[in-house]
Amino acid sequence: TLPALPYAHEALEPHFDTLTMQIHHGKHHQAYVDNLNKAVAGTPNEGKSLDELVKAAGSISPAVRNNGGGFYNHNLFWTVMSPNGGGLPTGDLLAAIERDLGSFDEFKTAFAKAGVTQFGSGWAWLCVKDGKLEVCGTPNQDNTLMPGVGCGGTPILGMDVWEHAYYLHYQNRRPDYIEAFFNVINWDEVARRYAEAK
């Protein structure tokens, strides 16, 4: 089922506009939920967890891969943002960023590049692989838990770069949307995910 947003649709203004949030969550995310349920109904995949479906994406139908990925990715996306987000990470997460990616500014540059250079629709990710942080991009609704995709690690921060995520407000200015995303990142949630994944 579609999880509720952890904040109001208007809570991320002015960075993410209310109408985009309403459509993105209530229409796009809901469609992934509905289509995933249809795709697994009456098959051996019915009853499997979302993680199981995503990790088996290479050996299951495109409908399960695409809609399962869309469901998983958006579940993560909403939680790694907050109306009180932005700023810098702290503690172990910041130390890991500095250790593995050079500095926060270097991470920000690499993450923004992964989003800007993702041709067509897709995602930018910060992942944990073998205890280290990596940045990568994936096409469509693929994510890094899927075999042979992207960094190949556990995603802890994901940024949607499908046009439906930003086009009403930013039109074709994807770099402006990416810059705005940094103002709403919920670093506490990313740190929690990092602690679980490392």
JSON list of C-alpha atoms in Angstrom, two decimals:
[
{"chain": "A", "resi": 1, "resn": "THR", "atom": "CA", "xyz": [0.00, 0.00, 0.00]},
{"chain": "A", "resi": 2, "resn": "LEU", "atom": "CA", "xyz": [1.05, 3.59, -0.55]},
{"chain": "A", "resi": 3, "resn": "PRO", "atom": "CA", "xyz": [2.81, 4.92, 2.55]},
{"chain": "A", "resi": 4, "resn": "ALA", "atom": "CA", "xyz": [1.77, 8.36, 3.76]},
{"chain": "A", "resi": 5, "resn": "LEU", "atom": "CA", "xyz": [4.22, 11.19, 3.34]},
{"chain": "A", "resi": 6, "resn": "PRO", "atom": "CA", "xyz": [6.07, 11.96, 6.59]},
{"chain": "A", "resi": 7, "resn": "TYR", "atom": "CA", "xyz": [5.15, 15.67, 6.15]},
{"chain": "A", "resi": 8, "resn": "ALA", "atom": "CA", "xyz": [2.46, 17.74, 4.40]},
{"chain": "A", "resi": 9, "resn": "HIS", "atom": "CA", "xyz": [2.53, 18.15, 0.62]},
{"chain": "A", "resi": 10, "resn": "GLU", "atom": "CA", "xyz": [3.40, 21.82, 1.01]},
{"chain": "A", "resi": 11, "resn": "ALA", "atom": "CA", "xyz": [6.09, 21.26, 3.65]},
{"chain": "A", "resi": 12, "resn": "LEU", "atom": "CA", "xyz": [9.05, 21.33, 1.25]},
{"chain": "A", "resi": 13, "resn": "GLU", "atom": "CA", "xyz": [8.13, 24.71, -0.27]},
{"chain": "A", "resi": 14, "resn": "PRO", "atom": "CA", "xyz": [9.76, 26.72, -1.79]},
{"chain": "A", "resi": 15, "resn": "HIS", "atom": "CA", "xyz": [12.20, 24.00, -2.93]},
{"chain": "A", "resi": 16, "resn": "PHE", "atom": "CA", "xyz": [9.56, 21.45, -4.00]},
{"chain": "A", "resi": 17, "resn": "ASP", "atom": "CA", "xyz": [6.19, 22.89, -4.94]},
{"chain": "A", "resi": 18, "resn": "THR", "atom": "CA", "xyz": [2.92, 21.58, -3.49]},
{"chain": "A", "resi": 19, "resn": "LEU", "atom": "CA", "xyz": [1.31, 20.56, -6.79]},
{"chain": "A", "resi": 20, "resn": "THR", "atom": "CA", "xyz": [4.34, 18.51, -7.85]},
{"chain": "A", "resi": 21, "resn": "MET", "atom": "CA", "xyz": [4.36, 16.77, -4.47]},
{"chain": "A", "resi": 22, "resn": "GLN", "atom": "CA", "xyz": [0.64, 15.97, -4.71]},
{"chain": "A", "resi": 23, "resn": "ILE", "atom": "CA", "xyz": [0.97, 14.54, -8.21]},
{"chain": "A", "resi": 24, "resn": "HIS", "atom": "CA", "xyz": [4.28, 12.78, -7.59]},
{"chain": "A", "resi": 25, "resn": "HIS", "atom": "CA", "xyz": [3.13, 11.04, -4.41]},
{"chain": "A", "resi": 26, "resn": "GLY", "atom": "CA", "xyz": [-0.58, 10.61, -5.04]},
{"chain": "A", "resi": 27, "resn": "LYS", "atom": "CA", "xyz": [-0.47, 9.72, -8.73]},
{"chain": "A", "resi": 28, "resn": "HIS", "atom": "CA", "xyz": [3.00, 8.46, -9.75]},
{"chain": "A", "resi": 29, "resn": "HIS", "atom": "CA", "xyz": [3.89, 6.61, -6.55]},
{"chain": "A", "resi": 30, "resn": "GLN", "atom": "CA", "xyz": [0.35, 5.23, -6.27]},
{"chain": "A", "resi": 31, "resn": "ALA", "atom": "CA", "xyz": [0.59, 3.91, -9.84]},
{"chain": "A", "resi": 32, "resn": "TYR", "atom": "CA", "xyz": [3.76, 1.98, -8.99]},
{"chain": "A", "resi": 33, "resn": "VAL", "atom": "CA", "xyz": [1.97, 0.43, -6.01]},
{"chain": "A", "resi": 34, "resn": "ASP", "atom": "CA", "xyz": [-1.11, -0.50, -8.05]},
{"chain": "A", "resi": 35, "resn": "ASN", "atom": "CA", "xyz": [0.86, -1.88, -10.99]},
{"chain": "A", "resi": 36, "resn": "LEU", "atom": "CA", "xyz": [3.19, -3.88, -8.75]},
{"chain": "A", "resi": 37, "resn": "ASN", "atom": "CA", "xyz": [0.23, -5.48, -7.02]},
{"chain": "A", "resi": 38, "resn": "LYS", "atom": "CA", "xyz": [-1.23, -6.41, -10.42]},
{"chain": "A", "resi": 39, "resn": "ALA", "atom": "CA", "xyz": [2.09, -7.75, -11.69]},
{"chain": "A", "resi": 40, "resn": "VAL", "atom": "CA", "xyz": [2.61, -10.14, -8.76]},
{"chain": "A", "resi": 41, "resn": "ALA", "atom": "CA", "xyz": [-1.01, -11.24, -8.31]},
{"chain": "A", "resi": 42, "resn": "GLY", "atom": "CA", "xyz": [-1.35, -15.00, -8.80]},
{"chain": "A", "resi": 43, "resn": "THR", "atom": "CA", "xyz": [2.39, -15.52, -9.41]},
{"chain": "A", "resi": 44, "resn": "PRO", "atom": "CA", "xyz": [5.16, -17.07, -7.28]},
{"chain": "A", "resi": 45, "resn": "ASN", "atom": "CA", "xyz": [6.24, -13.48, -6.48]},
{"chain": "A", "resi": 46, "resn": "GLU", "atom": "CA", "xyz": [3.00, -12.74, -4.64]},
{"chain": "A", "resi": 47, "resn": "GLY", "atom": "CA", "xyz": [3.75, -12.52, -0.93]},
{"chain": "A", "resi": 48, "resn": "LYS", "atom": "CA", "xyz": [7.47, -11.80, -1.38]},
{"chain": "A", "resi": 49, "resn": "SER", "atom": "CA", "xyz": [8.83, -8.75, 0.40]},
{"chain": "A", "resi": 50, "resn": "LEU", "atom": "CA", "xyz": [9.66, -5.61, -1.57]},
{"chain": "A", "resi": 51, "resn": "ASP", "atom": "CA", "xyz": [13.38, -6.14, -0.83]},
{"chain": "A", "resi": 52, "resn": "GLU", "atom": "CA", "xyz": [13.16, -9.71, -2.19]},
{"chain": "A", "resi": 53, "resn": "LEU", "atom": "CA", "xyz": [11.48, -8.50, -5.37]},
{"chain": "A", "resi": 54, "resn": "VAL", "atom": "CA", "xyz": [14.02, -5.73, -5.96]},
{"chain": "A", "resi": 55, "resn": "LYS", "atom": "CA", "xyz": [17.02, -7.99, -5.32]},
{"chain": "A", "resi": 56, "resn": "ALA", "atom": "CA", "xyz": [15.62, -10.58, -7.75]},
{"chain": "A", "resi": 57, "resn": "ALA", "atom": "CA", "xyz": [14.87, -7.98, -10.43]},
{"chain": "A", "resi": 58, "resn": "GLY", "atom": "CA", "xyz": [17.19, -9.59, -12.97]},
{"chain": "A", "resi": 59, "resn": "SER", "atom": "CA", "xyz": [15.17, -12.79, -13.02]},
{"chain": "A", "resi": 60, "resn": "ILE", "atom": "CA", "xyz": [11.59, -11.52, -12.84]},
{"chain": "A", "resi": 61, "resn": "SER", "atom": "CA", "xyz": [9.26, -9.75, -15.23]},
{"chain": "A", "resi": 62, "resn": "PRO", "atom": "CA", "xyz": [9.90, -6.19, -16.43]},
{"chain": "A", "resi": 63, "resn": "ALA", "atom": "CA", "xyz": [6.59, -5.13, -14.84]},
{"chain": "A", "resi": 64, "resn": "VAL", "atom": "CA", "xyz": [7.78, -6.30, -11.41]},
{"chain": "A", "resi": 65, "resn": "ARG", "atom": "CA", "xyz": [11.22, -4.78, -11.93]},
{"chain": "A", "resi": 66, "resn": "ASN", "atom": "CA", "xyz": [9.91, -1.39, -13.04]},
{"chain": "A", "resi": 67, "resn": "ASN", "atom": "CA", "xyz": [7.04, -1.05, -10.59]},
{"chain": "A", "resi": 68, "resn": "GLY", "atom": "CA", "xyz": [8.84, -2.72, -7.68]},
{"chain": "A", "resi": 69, "resn": "GLY", "atom": "CA", "xyz": [11.77, -0.40, -8.26]},
{"chain": "A", "resi": 70, "resn": "GLY", "atom": "CA", "xyz": [9.47, 2.61, -8.47]},
{"chain": "A", "resi": 71, "resn": "PHE", "atom": "CA", "xyz": [7.73, 1.62, -5.25]},
{"chain": "A", "resi": 72, "resn": "TYR", "atom": "CA", "xyz": [11.00, 0.98, -3.38]},
{"chain": "A", "resi": 73, "resn": "ASN", "atom": "CA", "xyz": [12.77, 4.08, -4.71]},
{"chain": "A", "resi": 74, "resn": "HIS", "atom": "CA", "xyz": [9.94, 6.45, -3.79]},
{"chain": "A", "resi": 75, "resn": "ASN", "atom": "CA", "xyz": [9.54, 4.91, -0.33]},
{"chain": "A", "resi": 76, "resn": "LEU", "atom": "CA", "xyz": [13.18, 5.85, 0.27]},
{"chain": "A", "resi": 77, "resn": "PHE", "atom": "CA", "xyz": [12.95, 9.22, -1.50]},
{"chain": "A", "resi": 78, "resn": "TRP", "atom": "CA", "xyz": [10.21, 10.69, 0.72]},
{"chain": "A", "resi": 79, "resn": "THR", "atom": "CA", "xyz": [12.00, 9.70, 3.93]},
{"chain": "A", "resi": 80, "resn": "VAL", "atom": "CA", "xyz": [15.37, 11.20, 3.00]},
{"chain": "A", "resi": 81, "resn": "MET", "atom": "CA", "xyz": [13.77, 14.64, 2.74]},
{"chain": "A", "resi": 82, "resn": "SER", "atom": "CA", "xyz": [12.46, 16.89, 5.48]},
{"chain": "A", "resi": 83, "resn": "PRO", "atom": "CA", "xyz": [11.15, 20.44, 5.87]},
{"chain": "A", "resi": 84, "resn": "ASN", "atom": "CA", "xyz": [13.96, 20.81, 8.44]},
{"chain": "A", "resi": 85, "resn": "GLY", "atom": "CA", "xyz": [16.56, 19.30, 6.11]},
{"chain": "A", "resi": 86, "resn": "GLY", "atom": "CA", "xyz": [19.63, 20.66, 4.44]},
{"chain": "A", "resi": 87, "resn": "GLY", "atom": "CA", "xyz": [22.92, 21.71, 5.90]},
{"chain": "A", "resi": 88, "resn": "LEU", "atom": "CA", "xyz": [25.65, 19.18, 6.50]},
{"chain": "A", "resi": 89, "resn": "PRO", "atom": "CA", "xyz": [25.66, 15.64, 7.81]},
{"chain": "A", "resi": 90, "resn": "THR", "atom": "CA", "xyz": [27.48, 15.05, 11.09]},
{"chain": "A", "resi": 91, "resn": "GLY", "atom": "CA", "xyz": [29.18, 12.28, 13.02]},
{"chain": "A", "resi": 92, "resn": "ASP", "atom": "CA", "xyz": [29.99, 8.93, 11.42]},
{"chain": "A", "resi": 93, "resn": "LEU", "atom": "CA", "xyz": [28.25, 9.79, 8.16]},
{"chain": "A", "resi": 94, "resn": "LEU", "atom": "CA", "xyz": [30.26, 12.95, 7.59]},
{"chain": "A", "resi": 95, "resn": "ALA", "atom": "CA", "xyz": [33.46, 11.11, 8.53]},
{"chain": "A", "resi": 96, "resn": "ALA", "atom": "CA", "xyz": [32.63, 8.38, 6.01]},
{"chain": "A", "resi": 97, "resn": "ILE", "atom": "CA", "xyz": [31.89, 10.95, 3.28]},
{"chain": "A", "resi": 98, "resn": "GLU", "atom": "CA", "xyz": [35.25, 12.61, 3.93]},
{"chain": "A", "resi": 99, "resn": "ARG", "atom": "CA", "xyz": [37.07, 9.26, 4.07]},
{"chain": "A", "resi": 100, "resn": "ASP", "atom": "CA", "xyz": [35.52, 7.74, 0.96]},
{"chain": "A", "resi": 101, "resn": "LEU", "atom": "CA", "xyz": [34.62, 10.73, -1.21]},
{"chain": "A", "resi": 102, "resn": "GLY", "atom": "CA", "xyz": [37.22, 13.33, -0.22]},
{"chain": "A", "resi": 103, "resn": "SER", "atom": "CA", "xyz": [35.04, 16.02, 1.33]},
{"chain": "A", "resi": 104, "resn": "PHE", "atom": "CA", "xyz": [31.40, 17.03, 1.57]},
{"chain": "A", "resi": 105, "resn": "ASP", "atom": "CA", "xyz": [31.88, 19.42, -1.35]},
{"chain": "A", "resi": 106, "resn": "GLU", "atom": "CA", "xyz": [33.39, 16.65, -3.46]},
{"chain": "A", "resi": 107, "resn": "PHE", "atom": "CA", "xyz": [30.47, 14.37, -2.54]},
{"chain": "A", "resi": 108, "resn": "LYS", "atom": "CA", "xyz": [28.00, 17.12, -3.47]},
{"chain": "A", "resi": 109, "resn": "THR", "atom": "CA", "xyz": [29.71, 17.64, -6.84]},
{"chain": "A", "resi": 110, "resn": "ALA", "atom": "CA", "xyz": [29.75, 13.90, -7.59]},
{"chain": "A", "resi": 111, "resn": "PHE", "atom": "CA", "xyz": [26.13, 13.41, -6.52]},
{"chain": "A", "resi": 112, "resn": "ALA", "atom": "CA", "xyz": [24.94, 16.40, -8.56]},
{"chain": "A", "resi": 113, "resn": "LYS", "atom": "CA", "xyz": [26.89, 15.12, -11.57]},
{"chain": "A", "resi": 114, "resn": "ALA", "atom": "CA", "xyz": [25.27, 11.68, -11.23]},
{"chain": "A", "resi": 115, "resn": "GLY", "atom": "CA", "xyz": [21.88, 13.40, -11.36]},
{"chain": "A", "resi": 116, "resn": "VAL", "atom": "CA", "xyz": [22.64, 15.87, -14.15]},
{"chain": "A", "resi": 117, "resn": "THR", "atom": "CA", "xyz": [24.32, 13.32, -16.42]},
{"chain": "A", "resi": 118, "resn": "GLN", "atom": "CA", "xyz": [21.70, 10.58, -15.99]},
{"chain": "A", "resi": 119, "resn": "PHE", "atom": "CA", "xyz": [20.38, 10.42, -19.54]},
{"chain": "A", "resi": 120, "resn": "GLY", "atom": "CA", "xyz": [16.60, 10.47, -19.58]},
{"chain": "A", "resi": 121, "resn": "SER", "atom": "CA", "xyz": [14.80, 9.25, -16.48]},
{"chain": "A", "resi": 122, "resn": "GLY", "atom": "CA", "xyz": [16.55, 7.75, -13.49]},
{"chain": "A", "resi": 123, "resn": "TRP", "atom": "CA", "xyz": [18.07, 8.27, -10.06]},
{"chain": "A", "resi": 124, "resn": "ALA", "atom": "CA", "xyz": [21.24, 9.45, -8.34]},
{"chain": "A", "resi": 125, "resn": "TRP", "atom": "CA", "xyz": [22.37, 7.41, -5.33]},
{"chain": "A", "resi": 126, "resn": "LEU", "atom": "CA", "xyz": [24.67, 7.46, -2.34]},
{"chain": "A", "resi": 127, "resn": "CYS", "atom": "CA", "xyz": [25.28, 3.81, -1.48]},
{"chain": "A", "resi": 128, "resn": "VAL", "atom": "CA", "xyz": [27.16, 1.68, 0.98]},
{"chain": "A", "resi": 129, "resn": "LYS", "atom": "CA", "xyz": [29.16, -1.13, -0.60]},
{"chain": "A", "resi": 130, "resn": "ASP", "atom": "CA", "xyz": [31.54, -3.24, 1.45]},
{"chain": "A", "resi": 131, "resn": "GLY", "atom": "CA", "xyz": [31.45, -0.61, 4.20]},
{"chain": "A", "resi": 132, "resn": "LYS", "atom": "CA", "xyz": [32.41, 2.26, 1.89]},
{"chain": "A", "resi": 133, "resn": "LEU", "atom": "CA", "xyz": [30.34, 5.04, 0.34]},
{"chain": "A", "resi": 134, "resn": "GLU", "atom": "CA", "xyz": [29.92, 5.34, -3.42]},
{"chain": "A", "resi": 135, "resn": "VAL", "atom": "CA", "xyz": [27.95, 7.67, -5.69]},
{"chain": "A", "resi": 136, "resn": "CYS", "atom": "CA", "xyz": [26.31, 6.50, -8.91]},
{"chain": "A", "resi": 137, "resn": "GLY", "atom": "CA", "xyz": [23.26, 6.82, -11.12]},
{"chain": "A", "resi": 138, "resn": "THR", "atom": "CA", "xyz": [20.75, 4.29, -12.45]},
{"chain": "A", "resi": 139, "resn": "PRO", "atom": "CA", "xyz": [18.25, 4.47, -15.31]},
{"chain": "A", "resi": 140, "resn": "ASN", "atom": "CA", "xyz": [14.48, 4.24, -15.08]},
{"chain": "A", "resi": 141, "resn": "GLN", "atom": "CA", "xyz": [13.33, 2.82, -11.72]},
{"chain": "A", "resi": 142, "resn": "ASP", "atom": "CA", "xyz": [16.40, 0.64, -11.24]},
{"chain": "A", "resi": 143, "resn": "ASN", "atom": "CA", "xyz": [18.26, 0.88, -7.97]},
{"chain": "A", "resi": 144, "resn": "THR", "atom": "CA", "xyz": [21.53, -0.35, -6.62]},
{"chain": "A", "resi": 145, "resn": "LEU", "atom": "CA", "xyz": [20.08, -3.41, -4.87]},
{"chain": "A", "resi": 146, "resn": "MET", "atom": "CA", "xyz": [19.33, -4.89, -8.29]},
{"chain": "A", "resi": 147, "resn": "PRO", "atom": "CA", "xyz": [22.05, -7.28, -9.51]},
{"chain": "A", "resi": 148, "resn": "GLY", "atom": "CA", "xyz": [24.61, -5.59, -11.74]},
{"chain": "A", "resi": 149, "resn": "VAL", "atom": "CA", "xyz": [23.09, -2.11, -11.46]},
{"chain": "A", "resi": 150, "resn": "GLY", "atom": "CA", "xyz": [24.91, 1.09, -10.47]},
{"chain": "A", "resi": 151, "resn": "CYS", "atom": "CA", "xyz": [27.16, 0.96, -7.41]},
{"chain": "A", "resi": 152, "resn": "GLY", "atom": "CA", "xyz": [25.85, -2.45, -6.41]},
{"chain": "A", "resi": 153, "resn": "GLY", "atom": "CA", "xyz": [25.45, -1.44, -2.77]},
{"chain": "A", "resi": 154, "resn": "THR", "atom": "CA", "xyz": [22.72, -0.50, -0.32]},
{"chain": "A", "resi": 155, "resn": "PRO", "atom": "CA", "xyz": [21.14, 2.87, -1.17]},
{"chain": "A", "resi": 156, "resn": "ILE", "atom": "CA", "xyz": [21.02, 5.36, 1.71]},
{"chain": "A", "resi": 157, "resn": "LEU", "atom": "CA", "xyz": [20.22, 8.54, -0.26]},
{"chain": "A", "resi": 158, "resn": "GLY", "atom": "CA", "xyz": [18.32, 8.65, -3.52]},
{"chain": "A", "resi": 159, "resn": "MET", "atom": "CA", "xyz": [17.32, 11.55, -5.72]},
{"chain": "A", "resi": 160, "resn": "ASP", "atom": "CA", "xyz": [14.62, 11.14, -8.35]},
{"chain": "A", "resi": 161, "resn": "VAL", "atom": "CA", "xyz": [15.61, 12.77, -11.65]},
{"chain": "A", "resi": 162, "resn": "TRP", "atom": "CA", "xyz": [12.54, 11.73, -13.63]},
{"chain": "A", "resi": 163, "resn": "GLU", "atom": "CA", "xyz": [10.99, 14.85, -15.13]},
{"chain": "A", "resi": 164, "resn": "HIS", "atom": "CA", "xyz": [7.79, 14.32, -13.14]},
{"chain": "A", "resi": 165, "resn": "ALA", "atom": "CA", "xyz": [9.82, 15.07, -9.99]},
{"chain": "A", "resi": 166, "resn": "TYR", "atom": "CA", "xyz": [10.62, 18.62, -11.02]},
{"chain": "A", "resi": 167, "resn": "TYR", "atom": "CA", "xyz": [9.20, 19.76, -14.36]},
{"chain": "A", "resi": 168, "resn": "LEU", "atom": "CA", "xyz": [6.21, 21.79, -13.13]},
{"chain": "A", "resi": 169, "resn": "HIS", "atom": "CA", "xyz": [8.48, 24.00, -11.03]},
{"chain": "A", "resi": 170, "resn": "TYR", "atom": "CA", "xyz": [11.90, 23.79, -12.68]},
{"chain": "A", "resi": 171, "resn": "GLN", "atom": "CA", "xyz": [10.96, 22.93, -16.30]},
{"chain": "A", "resi": 172, "resn": "ASN", "atom": "CA", "xyz": [14.15, 21.73, -18.02]},
{"chain": "A", "resi": 173, "resn": "ARG", "atom": "CA", "xyz": [16.46, 23.13, -15.32]},
{"chain": "A", "resi": 174, "resn": "ARG", "atom": "CA", "xyz": [17.43, 19.84, -13.72]},
{"chain": "A", "resi": 175, "resn": "PRO", "atom": "CA", "xyz": [20.58, 21.36, -12.13]},
{"chain": "A", "resi": 176, "resn": "ASP", "atom": "CA", "xyz": [18.40, 23.90, -10.27]},
{"chain": "A", "resi": 177, "resn": "TYR", "atom": "CA", "xyz": [16.19, 21.09, -8.96]},
{"chain": "A", "resi": 178, "resn": "ILE", "atom": "CA", "xyz": [19.27, 19.17, -7.82]},
{"chain": "A", "resi": 179, "resn": "GLU", "atom": "CA", "xyz": [20.59, 22.22, -6.01]},
{"chain": "A", "resi": 180, "resn": "ALA", "atom": "CA", "xyz": [17.22, 22.62, -4.30]},
{"chain": "A", "resi": 181, "resn": "PHE", "atom": "CA", "xyz": [17.28, 18.95, -3.23]},
{"chain": "A", "resi": 182, "resn": "PHE", "atom": "CA", "xyz": [20.31, 19.65, -1.03]},
{"chain": "A", "resi": 183, "resn": "ASN", "atom": "CA", "xyz": [18.16, 22.10, 0.96]},
{"chain": "A", "resi": 184, "resn": "VAL", "atom": "CA", "xyz": [15.74, 19.37, 2.03]},
{"chain": "A", "resi": 185, "resn": "ILE", "atom": "CA", "xyz": [17.97, 16.32, 2.63]},
{"chain": "A", "resi": 186, "resn": "ASN", "atom": "CA", "xyz": [17.14, 14.69, 5.94]},
{"chain": "A", "resi": 187, "resn": "TRP", "atom": "CA", "xyz": [20.69, 13.88, 7.05]},
{"chain": "A", "resi": 188, "resn": "ASP", "atom": "CA", "xyz": [19.45, 12.21, 10.25]},
{"chain": "A", "resi": 189, "resn": "GLU", "atom": "CA", "xyz": [17.57, 9.63, 8.17]},
{"chain": "A", "resi": 190, "resn": "VAL", "atom": "CA", "xyz": [20.52, 9.16, 5.81]},
{"chain": "A", "resi": 191, "resn": "ALA", "atom": "CA", "xyz": [22.79, 8.64, 8.85]},
{"chain": "A", "resi": 192, "resn": "ARG", "atom": "CA", "xyz": [20.36, 6.08, 10.26]},
{"chain": "A", "resi": 193, "resn": "ARG", "atom": "CA", "xyz": [20.39, 4.20, 6.97]},
{"chain": "A", "resi": 194, "resn": "TYR", "atom": "CA", "xyz": [24.20, 4.41, 6.84]},
{"chain": "A", "resi": 195, "resn": "ALA", "atom": "CA", "xyz": [24.49, 2.93, 10.35]},
{"chain": "A", "resi": 196, "resn": "GLU", "atom": "CA", "xyz": [22.26, 0.01, 9.30]},
{"chain": "A", "resi": 197, "resn": "ALA", "atom": "CA", "xyz": [24.05, -0.61, 6.01]},
{"chain": "A", "resi": 198, "resn": "LYS", "atom": "CA", "xyz": [27.72, -0.34, 6.99]}
]
